[in-house]
XYZ file of C-alpha atoms in Angstrom:
712
model
C 80.557 97.541 30.208
C 77.296 95.845 29.581
C 74.189 97.569 30.718
C 71.617 95.859 33.149
C 69.206 95.301 30.256
C 71.723 93.564 28.075
C 70.540 90.093 26.940
C 71.272 87.146 29.180
C 72.973 85.575 26.325
C 75.983 87.990 26.531
C 76.123 87.200 30.366
C 76.382 83.529 29.515
C 78.975 84.117 26.957
C 81.088 86.061 29.397
C 80.651 83.115 31.902
C 81.713 80.245 29.604
C 83.370 81.534 26.464
C 84.804 78.067 25.776
C 81.332 76.599 25.674
C 80.229 79.286 23.177
C 83.230 78.688 21.012
C 82.338 75.007 20.878
C 78.746 75.627 20.154
C 79.841 77.785 17.310
C 81.920 74.954 15.836
C 78.871 72.605 16.289
C 76.668 74.911 14.324
C 79.333 75.312 11.444
C 80.007 71.628 11.329
C 79.732 70.371 7.676
C 79.729 66.467 8.176
C 79.339 63.932 10.734
C 82.994 63.725 11.713
C 83.090 67.604 12.436
C 79.755 67.326 14.275
C 80.944 64.380 16.369
C 84.166 66.255 17.320
C 82.265 69.345 18.306
C 79.815 67.275 20.283
C 82.839 65.758 22.210
C 84.060 69.118 22.905
C 80.603 70.458 24.116
C 80.113 67.573 26.536
C 83.625 67.913 27.774
C 83.105 71.596 28.477
C 79.915 71.226 30.428
C 77.727 68.579 32.143
C 73.950 68.676 31.957
C 73.703 69.784 35.597
C 76.146 72.640 35.307
C 74.249 74.873 32.930
C 71.106 76.919 33.129
C 67.890 76.337 31.198
C 68.677 78.844 28.547
C 72.053 77.351 27.714
C 70.581 73.904 27.692
C 67.981 75.132 25.286
C 70.642 76.601 23.104
C 72.491 73.249 22.967
C 69.314 71.699 21.882
C 68.639 74.283 19.228
C 72.118 73.630 17.899
C 72.002 69.770 17.998
C 68.326 68.727 17.708
C 67.245 65.233 17.855
C 68.388 63.962 14.655
C 71.977 63.496 15.483
C 71.518 61.929 18.967
C 68.973 59.513 17.242
C 71.669 58.317 14.911
C 74.183 58.070 17.622
C 71.875 55.757 19.493
C 71.112 53.489 16.740
C 74.375 53.421 14.825
C 75.705 49.944 14.213
C 79.251 51.026 12.913
C 81.732 53.171 14.792
C 84.798 54.874 13.529
C 88.043 52.935 13.614
C 89.471 52.845 17.058
C 86.240 53.975 18.734
C 84.400 51.433 20.871
C 80.821 51.017 19.618
C 79.232 52.097 23.091
C 81.132 55.520 22.981
C 78.652 56.740 20.332
C 75.699 55.565 22.297
C 77.078 56.973 25.422
C 77.394 60.401 23.641
C 73.810 60.083 22.348
C 72.554 59.404 25.899
C 74.499 62.134 27.347
C 72.775 64.587 24.979
C 69.498 63.287 25.794
C 70.296 63.544 29.551
C 71.094 67.221 29.026
C 67.886 67.814 27.143
C 65.741 65.949 29.745
C 66.838 68.379 32.370
C 64.129 70.672 30.627
C 60.789 69.151 31.749
C 59.263 70.174 28.346
C 61.882 68.324 26.355
C 61.618 65.288 28.784
C 58.071 64.859 27.674
C 58.867 65.362 24.007
C 57.931 62.436 21.771
C 61.472 62.169 20.490
C 62.452 61.359 24.031
C 59.473 59.084 24.749
C 60.246 56.944 21.886
C 63.658 56.334 23.153
C 62.425 54.669 26.378
C 62.890 51.174 25.068
C 66.388 51.793 23.984
C 67.337 53.604 27.155
C 65.818 50.738 29.231
C 68.186 48.162 27.370
C 71.200 50.195 28.556
C 70.424 49.509 32.151
C 71.142 45.789 31.835
C 73.743 45.833 28.957
C 76.775 43.693 29.496
C 80.209 45.056 29.436
C 83.368 45.947 31.490
C 81.966 47.085 34.887
C 85.066 49.418 35.233
C 84.580 51.139 31.900
C 84.077 54.805 32.786
C 82.289 55.574 29.575
C 79.840 52.689 30.090
C 79.103 53.790 33.675
C 78.542 57.303 32.411
C 76.143 56.039 29.772
C 74.178 54.136 32.404
C 74.046 57.276 34.720
C 72.755 59.282 31.906
C 70.197 56.686 30.926
C 68.814 56.776 34.456
C 68.752 60.548 34.411
C 66.606 60.384 31.197
C 64.190 57.893 32.641
C 63.955 59.598 35.938
C 63.185 62.910 34.180
C 60.401 61.156 32.120
C 58.971 59.799 35.293
C 58.637 63.283 36.661
C 56.386 64.488 33.794
C 52.579 64.113 34.025
C 52.210 61.119 31.817
C 55.781 59.907 32.157
C 55.014 56.872 34.352
C 52.506 55.433 31.897
C 55.077 55.820 29.011
C 57.780 54.084 31.023
C 55.640 51.261 31.920
C 54.395 50.739 28.348
C 58.027 50.926 27.237
C 59.156 47.992 29.296
C 61.088 50.020 31.749
C 59.724 48.322 34.964
C 60.965 44.987 33.873
C 64.410 46.447 33.006
C 64.695 48.111 36.364
C 63.771 44.859 38.045
C 66.557 42.993 36.125
C 68.980 45.725 36.670
C 68.439 45.711 40.505
C 68.438 41.816 40.692
C 71.670 41.811 38.662
C 73.341 44.133 41.163
C 75.490 45.728 38.527
C 76.489 49.332 38.208
C 73.517 51.636 39.082
C 71.367 48.962 40.646
C 70.639 51.314 43.469
C 69.189 53.896 41.034
C 67.102 51.138 39.546
C 65.523 50.568 42.899
C 64.941 54.187 43.539
C 63.140 54.613 40.088
C 61.105 51.484 40.775
C 59.782 52.933 44.053
C 58.766 56.069 42.265
C 56.904 54.200 39.519
C 55.180 51.885 41.986
C 54.111 54.953 43.956
C 52.739 56.650 40.892
C 51.128 53.773 39.095
C 51.062 50.606 41.215
C 48.351 48.681 39.400
C 49.806 49.348 35.925
C 53.297 48.340 37.065
C 52.004 44.985 38.570
C 49.909 44.358 35.426
C 52.871 44.768 33.069
C 55.655 43.144 35.132
C 54.421 40.880 37.823
C 56.961 38.116 37.410
C 59.766 40.597 37.635
C 58.332 42.547 40.493
C 57.745 39.369 42.451
C 61.422 38.473 41.892
C 62.446 41.749 43.405
C 60.142 41.210 46.387
C 61.849 37.787 46.983
C 65.189 39.449 46.970
C 64.130 42.283 49.297
C 62.330 39.870 51.677
C 65.328 37.614 51.934
C 67.631 40.649 52.335
C 65.230 41.865 55.137
C 65.187 38.529 56.856
C 69.046 38.341 56.957
C 69.783 42.010 57.675
C 71.610 42.572 60.908
C 72.482 46.299 60.468
C 70.432 49.655 59.774
C 69.530 48.510 56.342
C 66.606 46.420 57.810
C 64.948 49.682 58.778
C 65.452 51.132 55.347
C 63.863 47.968 54.043
C 60.729 48.309 56.285
C 60.110 51.551 54.356
C 60.612 49.966 50.969
C 58.855 46.688 51.253
C 55.211 47.899 51.459
C 55.563 49.299 47.949
C 56.549 45.910 46.566
C 53.729 43.878 48.123
C 51.578 42.693 45.158
C 47.856 43.475 44.824
C 47.186 39.715 44.598
C 48.805 36.956 46.560
C 52.149 37.395 48.355
C 54.318 34.354 47.767
C 54.581 32.186 50.923
C 58.432 32.355 51.214
C 58.236 36.156 51.256
C 55.629 36.154 54.032
C 57.934 33.782 55.945
C 60.952 36.040 55.571
C 58.847 39.107 56.346
C 57.376 37.802 59.388
C 60.828 36.563 60.726
C 62.354 39.971 60.019
C 59.561 41.942 61.733
C 59.602 39.487 64.791
C 63.404 40.177 65.290
C 62.880 44.010 64.932
C 59.687 44.426 67.066
C 61.053 42.109 69.699
C 63.912 44.416 70.348
C 64.028 47.764 72.200
C 63.734 50.391 69.475
C 63.285 54.128 69.080
C 60.204 55.351 67.287
C 61.962 56.077 63.972
C 62.970 52.407 63.857
C 59.624 50.928 65.184
C 57.219 52.846 63.059
C 58.149 51.627 59.764
C 58.029 48.160 61.027
C 54.449 48.744 62.333
C 53.455 50.107 58.986
C 54.902 47.109 57.127
C 53.101 44.834 59.592
C 49.862 46.772 58.915
C 50.358 46.448 55.185
C 50.748 42.689 55.458
C 47.677 42.470 57.719
C 45.568 44.512 55.202
C 46.915 42.140 52.354
C 46.790 38.768 54.063
C 44.706 39.012 57.448
C 46.513 36.700 59.872
C 47.683 34.188 57.164
C 51.174 35.513 57.226
C 51.622 34.821 60.958
C 52.647 31.178 61.764
C 50.439 29.002 63.972
C 51.751 27.910 67.384
C 53.268 29.651 70.220
C 55.717 31.802 68.340
C 52.932 33.113 66.094
C 50.452 33.861 68.995
C 53.201 35.728 70.853
C 54.047 37.702 67.778
C 50.569 38.590 67.126
C 49.906 39.706 70.750
C 53.036 41.779 70.606
C 51.880 43.524 67.462
C 48.572 44.440 68.865
C 50.018 45.492 72.227
C 52.468 47.787 70.449
C 49.830 49.226 68.159
C 47.552 49.991 71.240
C 50.307 51.642 73.099
C 51.177 53.743 70.157
C 47.465 54.741 69.572
C 47.103 55.838 73.237
C 50.340 57.790 73.225
C 49.459 59.610 70.119
C 45.827 60.467 70.910
C 45.967 60.984 74.770
C 49.023 63.424 74.788
C 48.061 66.923 74.232
C 50.063 69.441 72.407
C 51.902 66.898 70.231
C 51.353 66.370 66.601
C 49.599 63.079 65.743
C 51.657 60.954 63.229
C 48.621 60.000 61.404
C 50.207 57.384 59.019
C 51.575 55.405 61.868
C 48.462 55.699 64.040
C 46.181 54.522 61.079
C 48.679 51.666 60.578
C 48.115 50.798 64.242
C 44.421 50.867 63.562
C 44.745 48.104 60.972
C 46.830 45.945 63.435
C 43.948 46.518 66.164
C 41.449 45.436 63.544
C 43.422 42.163 63.061
C 43.426 41.789 66.896
C 39.662 42.200 67.051
C 39.298 39.593 64.312
C 41.382 37.049 66.029
C 39.913 37.746 69.465
C 36.462 37.027 67.991
C 37.334 34.031 66.070
C 36.082 30.835 67.688
C 37.836 28.245 65.503
C 41.441 28.203 64.369
C 42.367 31.420 66.226
C 46.023 32.176 66.594
C 45.396 33.326 70.196
C 44.804 31.524 73.394
C 42.056 32.518 75.684
C 44.303 34.348 78.235
C 45.893 36.362 75.422
C 42.422 37.265 74.168
C 41.387 38.541 77.420
C 44.529 40.638 77.766
C 44.265 42.060 74.205
C 40.649 42.905 74.812
C 41.655 45.014 77.786
C 44.443 46.977 76.097
C 42.250 47.454 72.944
C 39.580 48.859 75.230
C 41.878 51.414 76.449
C 43.003 52.314 73.027
C 39.440 52.684 71.795
C 38.803 54.876 74.597
C 41.586 57.097 73.277
C 39.953 57.072 69.815
C 36.633 58.044 71.292
C 38.308 60.893 73.230
C 39.950 62.079 70.057
C 36.745 61.912 68.035
C 34.968 63.976 70.561
C 37.330 66.893 69.734
C 36.902 66.771 66.018
C 35.418 69.869 64.687
C 33.496 70.314 61.484
C 36.510 71.522 59.627
C 38.307 68.160 60.159
C 35.465 65.906 59.240
C 36.494 65.253 55.719
C 40.013 64.157 56.726
C 41.207 60.597 56.054
C 42.514 60.190 59.563
C 39.038 60.990 61.101
C 37.477 58.346 58.750
C 40.174 55.867 59.653
C 39.246 56.558 63.364
C 35.690 55.999 62.782
C 36.500 52.730 60.952
C 38.297 51.344 63.862
C 35.629 52.374 66.289
C 33.053 50.762 63.991
C 35.031 47.488 63.994
C 35.141 47.581 67.762
C 31.429 48.342 68.161
C 30.597 45.628 65.739
C 31.801 43.064 68.293
C 31.619 44.988 71.712
C 29.025 47.499 72.889
C 28.839 46.665 76.725
C 32.184 48.319 77.595
C 32.809 52.057 77.247
C 28.939 52.443 77.016
C 28.885 55.908 78.623
C 31.647 57.196 76.359
C 29.877 55.547 73.233
C 26.649 57.229 74.056
C 28.446 60.556 74.523
C 29.934 60.224 71.035
C 26.811 58.938 69.256
C 25.562 62.431 68.315
C 28.876 63.143 66.527
C 28.741 59.761 64.640
C 25.285 60.486 63.409
C 26.224 64.009 62.254
C 29.499 62.660 60.647
C 27.802 59.886 58.778
C 25.034 62.210 57.541
C 27.616 64.766 56.495
C 29.633 62.217 54.377
C 26.495 60.582 53.050
C 24.929 63.935 51.885
C 28.137 65.206 50.258
C 28.923 61.894 48.593
C 25.429 60.635 47.717
C 26.756 57.978 45.354
C 29.575 56.967 47.828
C 31.869 54.143 46.759
C 32.730 51.427 49.048
C 35.885 53.049 50.646
C 36.652 50.140 53.141
C 39.389 48.864 50.984
C 40.865 52.183 50.092
C 40.919 53.396 53.644
C 42.703 50.289 54.727
C 45.233 51.057 51.944
C 45.437 54.559 53.184
C 46.367 53.308 56.628
C 49.643 52.002 55.189
C 49.937 53.975 52.030
C 53.428 55.338 51.404
C 51.918 58.360 49.678
C 50.320 61.299 51.298
C 46.512 61.350 51.018
C 44.649 64.218 49.507
C 42.940 66.992 51.406
C 39.438 65.310 51.295
C 38.198 61.838 51.788
C 34.471 61.438 50.935
C 33.479 57.977 52.271
C 30.688 55.630 53.252
C 30.989 55.948 56.957
C 27.651 54.484 57.521
C 28.512 51.089 56.403
C 31.280 51.113 58.979
C 28.788 51.931 61.797
C 25.965 49.733 60.807
C 27.047 46.616 62.823
C 27.512 48.535 66.030
C 24.276 50.572 65.532
C 22.474 47.238 65.074
C 23.661 46.234 68.577
C 23.051 49.593 70.060
C 19.333 49.817 68.789
C 18.540 47.043 71.146
C 19.378 49.120 74.102
C 17.087 51.819 75.470
C 19.632 54.513 76.161
C 21.675 54.309 72.817
C 18.436 53.883 70.754
C 16.881 56.901 72.059
C 19.997 58.964 71.320
C 20.049 57.568 67.714
C 16.393 58.297 67.241
C 16.796 61.815 68.660
C 19.615 62.549 66.310
C 17.726 61.467 63.242
C 19.617 58.168 62.570
C 16.426 56.241 61.500
C 15.594 58.738 58.771
C 19.255 58.729 57.541
C 19.410 54.900 57.576
C 16.091 54.928 55.555
C 17.717 57.183 52.872
C 20.900 55.165 52.926
C 19.095 51.887 52.466
C 17.042 53.236 49.399
C 20.141 54.581 47.975
C 22.059 51.453 48.410
C 19.117 49.359 47.169
C 19.256 51.370 43.896
C 22.704 49.742 43.216
C 21.101 46.320 43.202
C 18.043 47.279 41.145
C 17.534 46.173 37.533
C 19.709 48.222 35.246
C 22.738 47.713 37.493
C 25.387 45.163 37.135
C 25.179 43.417 40.534
C 28.057 41.118 39.700
C 30.508 43.930 40.027
C 29.080 45.204 43.419
C 31.251 44.413 46.490
C 29.741 41.943 48.962
C 29.595 44.731 51.565
C 26.714 46.393 49.673
C 24.458 43.400 50.282
C 25.815 42.907 53.722
C 25.076 46.533 54.446
C 21.475 46.158 53.219
C 21.078 43.049 55.444
C 22.452 44.878 58.582
C 20.078 47.822 57.765
C 17.144 45.412 57.715
C 18.333 44.118 61.247
C 18.405 47.634 62.656
C 14.972 48.346 61.264
C 13.703 45.077 62.728
C 14.934 46.133 66.132
C 13.184 49.450 65.771
C 9.892 47.751 64.751
C 9.935 45.618 67.921
C 11.261 48.348 70.277
C 9.860 51.508 68.800
C 6.762 50.789 66.836
C 5.456 54.281 67.324
C 8.406 55.535 65.334
C 7.581 53.293 62.319
C 3.993 54.566 62.445
C 4.787 58.269 62.522
C 7.958 58.788 60.530
C 7.173 59.218 56.821
C 10.418 57.659 55.966
C 9.286 54.258 56.907
C 6.332 54.630 54.415
C 8.766 55.126 51.591
C 10.827 52.157 52.899
C 7.714 49.944 52.961
C 6.976 50.930 49.359
C 10.468 49.887 48.238
C 10.288 46.578 50.080
C 6.835 45.777 48.397
C 8.105 46.569 44.901
C 11.456 44.827 45.265
C 10.701 41.476 46.881
C 8.967 39.888 43.974
C 11.996 40.103 41.822
C 14.422 39.449 44.725
C 13.036 36.011 45.758
C 13.631 34.864 42.135
C 17.356 35.757 42.129
C 19.827 32.938 42.592
C 22.194 33.377 45.590
C 20.288 36.218 47.190
C 18.051 34.168 49.584
C 19.337 35.674 52.802
C 18.744 39.183 51.544
C 15.194 38.273 50.396
C 14.619 36.794 53.869
C 15.518 39.987 55.423
C 13.359 42.174 53.115
C 10.378 39.722 53.433
C 10.517 39.568 57.216
C 11.051 43.372 57.608
C 8.177 44.049 55.256
C 5.812 41.657 57.054
C 6.606 43.109 60.341
C 6.200 46.674 59.089
C 2.841 45.778 57.266
C 1.499 44.735 60.586
C 2.165 48.228 62.031
C 1.166 50.035 58.776
C -1.982 47.963 58.023
C -4.205 51.171 57.637
C -1.915 52.594 54.935
C -3.594 52.955 51.491
C -0.653 51.192 50.038
C -1.439 47.993 51.830
C -5.195 47.818 50.916
C -4.962 45.227 48.182
C -2.923 47.377 45.834
C -0.967 45.546 42.986
C 2.278 46.210 44.931
C 1.005 44.940 48.190
C -0.390 41.737 46.429
C 2.931 41.174 44.649
C 4.761 41.551 47.956
C 2.687 39.128 49.916
C 2.707 36.543 47.152
C 6.561 36.830 47.119
C 6.550 36.517 50.986
C 4.368 33.319 50.739
C 6.871 32.113 48.205
C 9.735 32.614 50.559
C 7.908 31.159 53.650
C 6.441 28.088 51.812
C 9.518 26.825 49.872
C 11.767 26.366 52.944
C 10.815 22.681 53.602
C 10.092 19.745 51.408
C 9.240 16.107 51.995
C 12.296 13.766 51.696
C 12.254 10.121 51.436
C 14.456 8.087 53.911
C 16.045 4.723 52.950
C 14.268 1.765 54.607
C 11.131 3.756 55.572
C 7.815 4.099 53.928
C 7.204 7.546 55.285
C 9.183 10.681 54.192
C 10.491 13.161 56.629
C 10.366 17.032 56.771
C 13.531 18.497 55.510
C 15.160 21.769 54.469
C 14.979 22.618 50.761
C 18.577 22.633 49.065
C 18.456 26.402 48.720
C 17.750 26.900 52.345
C 19.777 24.124 53.849
C 23.266 25.661 53.578
C 22.195 28.997 55.171
C 19.555 27.841 57.578
C 21.622 28.782 60.539
C 21.582 32.392 59.433
C 18.001 32.109 58.049
C 15.909 30.320 60.539
C 15.292 33.082 62.934
C 14.094 35.429 60.036
C 11.883 32.590 58.802
C 10.164 31.978 62.152
C 9.783 35.865 62.643
C 8.247 35.942 59.221
C 5.783 33.259 59.893
C 4.687 35.101 63.032
C 4.430 38.447 61.182
C 2.518 36.997 58.364
C 0.125 35.431 60.995
C -0.341 38.826 62.481
C -1.125 40.564 59.185
C -4.000 38.074 58.214
C -6.629 39.673 60.592
C -5.543 43.056 59.644
C -5.750 42.812 55.916
C -9.119 41.334 54.770
C -7.927 40.697 51.316
C -4.894 38.633 52.412
C -6.644 35.206 53.329
C -8.260 34.952 49.896
C -4.991 35.841 48.293
C -3.248 33.045 50.306
C -5.915 30.585 49.282
C -5.466 31.418 45.608
C -1.733 30.870 45.966
C -2.688 27.354 47.457
C -0.274 27.785 50.292
C -2.597 26.486 52.930
C -3.628 23.378 50.880
C 0.029 22.644 50.008
C 1.149 23.094 53.653
C -1.485 20.521 54.800
C -0.423 18.239 51.957
C 3.108 18.434 52.963
C 2.367 17.757 56.718
C 0.186 14.835 55.724
C 3.036 13.295 53.703
C 5.716 13.216 56.245
C 6.199 11.621 59.564
C 4.881 13.784 62.424
C 7.995 12.745 64.446
C 10.185 14.591 61.842
C 8.453 17.949 62.468
C 9.917 19.780 65.357
C 7.513 21.381 67.872
C 8.448 24.933 66.914
C 7.669 24.111 63.264
C 4.193 22.657 64.295
C 3.573 25.835 66.161
C 4.578 28.147 63.288
C 2.514 26.166 60.876
C -0.485 26.019 63.009
C -0.380 29.832 63.629
C -0.650 30.587 59.918
C -3.349 27.959 59.139
C -5.466 28.955 62.181
C -5.621 32.784 61.336
C -6.354 31.857 57.588
C -9.119 29.672 58.750
C -10.581 32.120 61.063
C -10.420 34.965 58.508
C -12.153 33.192 55.629
C -14.779 30.752 55.274
C -13.457 29.546 51.783
C -10.127 28.863 53.527
C -11.768 26.662 56.103
C -13.531 24.692 53.400
C -10.460 24.233 51.297
C -8.676 22.934 54.497
C -11.343 20.465 55.318
C -11.119 19.195 51.696
C -7.429 18.752 52.129
C -8.129 16.559 55.396
C -7.197 19.468 57.469
C -8.886 18.041 60.635
C -7.157 14.671 60.372
C -3.790 16.319 59.968
C -4.435 18.621 62.775
C -5.198 15.672 65.030
C -2.040 13.886 64.054
C 0.107 16.941 64.910
C -2.008 17.735 68.000
C -2.865 21.132 66.553
C -5.770 21.631 68.879
C -6.420 25.261 67.894
C -6.674 24.346 64.145
C -8.644 21.200 64.844
C -11.275 23.300 66.752
C -11.391 26.063 64.152
C -11.988 23.598 61.325
C -14.799 21.792 63.205
C -16.697 25.011 63.524
C -19.184 25.953 60.617
C-alpha cells in the first residue's frame, strides 16, 4: 500500500491507468502516424475538463506545441481522413493546455489567435460532431486567453472581435458563445474593441436592437442587460434608437417586478447619457414616455433612500439619477422641449421629493464613505438640481451645506490635480462593471452653479463663508487656472474647465457685492487678485475666450476697488498691465458702422462681441462701472488711460455716429468713465477738449461731462 507521502503521480496513475498507458505510447511514438494515433487515444481517454492541473501539464510535457502547430496548419490529411479532423485535434490539445492560465498566456497560444478566430466562422456541415467539437474547443481557448491579464488586448489585435461579431450574426453553431465572449471583451476593453471593429459591432447592435424591439418573451429582459455594453462611444444609429425606445416603452409601460424593471431603467439611463433626449421621439408619445421615465426614476430613488434597513442598489439608483438629470434638462428647456407645461410642473414636484431623499441620504454619510462613487453620484444629481432650483428645500439645503463644503474640500485636497470626472461618473451610473473602492473626483465643479445662486442669499452665503467655502473656491480657481496657463495645451481641455472658471468668477462677483469685508480681510483674495492681474493681458489676446476674459476683467476691476490700498495696485507693472488689458476689453466692444442710404454711421457691436453680447453685456456694464470707481482711488490710473488714448478714441467714436443709435444706458456708461477721468487729471481734461469733448457732450446731453470740461 502506498504511503501518505508517495508522489501524486502514482495516485494519478492508479486513478487513470489507461491514460498513463496512452501517454507512454505518445512519448515512445517514432513518427507522425504513431504520434497521431496516440493523440487520438489520449483525447478519447480524457477531456480537458476531466483532469487535474498536474496531469494536464504532463500531457503538455509529452506533446509540446510543435505537433499541435503542425496539426493546425497542415494542408494534407491522410487518406480517408477529413481535413478538419486534424485541425480539430490540434484545437482540442490547445484547449486542454489553455485550462492552465500560465499556458493560456504562452506566446505559442497567443500566436494562434488569428487561426482560432477563423474557426468560429468556418463553413461546413452544421451537424458534423467533429466540427462542432472544434468550434467549442476554439471558444474554450479564446475564453481562456481573455481571462489572462493581457489577453483581451491580444484578442482584439488578433481580429477576434470581428470574428465573434460575424459568428454571432451568422447564428451558426456556437453563436451564443460568441456573444458571451464579446460581452467579456467589451467589459474589459470597450474603447479598443470599438476602435478595431466598429462596423461589425454596430451590425451586432442593429441585430440586438431589432430583436429587443420584437421580443415578446423573457428574452427582452436579458437583452436589457446586454444592450448597454453594445452602445458605441460615438453616435448610435437612428434605427437602433427607434428600436430601443420602442422596446423600452413597451417594457416600462407594463406592470413589472424590480428584477424586470431595473435593467430597463439602466438601459434608458445609458441612452440618456449617450444621446440626451435625442433618442426620444417628439410628440405626445415621446413626452409621455419621458414623463414615465422620470417618474419611475424618482419613485425608485425615494424607495431606495427613504427606507431604512434595506440595502441600496447603488447601480440602479445611480441610473435613476441620470434619468432625473434628463428630466431637469427638459423641464428647464424653453425651446423645443419634449414636455408640455403641465408635465413640467408635475415632474418638478416629484423630482423635488426625490431630491429631498437624496439630501436625507447625504446627511447620513460619514467620513468613511466620502470616497465612494455612489456618494459622488448623489452629490452630482443634487448639484444638477441646485443649478436650476434653490428656492425649494431651502431649509434642507442649508442644513446640508456644511457637509457639501467638507466633502468638496476633502476630494479637492486628496486629488489636487483632479480630472473632469463628470463624464466618468455618468458612465459609472450605468456601467455594467463594478466600480472600484475609491473615486477621487472634482465635486466642486458639480456644486459651483448651485453655490453661485446660494451666495446671493444671506442665509446660505453666511453658512458657506463660515465653513470656509470662499477660501476653497480661491484655491480651486487658482488650480484650475493653471490648466489654462501657457505651457498647457488648452485645446485638449474639456469645456467644463472654462465654464467652471467663469462660474467661480460669478460667485466671487456675488461676494464682492454682498460681502466686501470678506474680500478685504481674507488673504486668499489677495492671491486671487494677483493671478487676475498677471493673467488678463494674455487672455484678452486669445481668440474665442472673450467671455472668460470679460469675467476676469470685471471681477478684477471690482476687487481692485476694494483692495485699492494694496501695494500690488500702486502702479506696479502687473497692475498697469491688468488695467491696460481691461481698457482693451472695454474699449473694443463697439464700433462705428456705416448704414446704407445714410451719411451718418451708427454705433454697433464689434464682430467678436456681437455673437455673445447677451452673455457679455451685464459684465461689460459692470466693468465700466467698476473702472469708473477705480479712477479716483488709484491716482496713476487716469494718466495711464490717457496714454492708452481710450478717452480720445471714445469721444471720436461718439462724434462719428448718430446720437440716436446710442442707447441711454451706453451714454451713461461712457459719461461715467469720461467724467471720472476728467476730474482726476488735468491732462485728461485738456485732451478731451482738444477732441471736441464739450461739443460731443452737448450732443449726447452729458451734462456732468459738459460741466466738468467747462471748468479750468
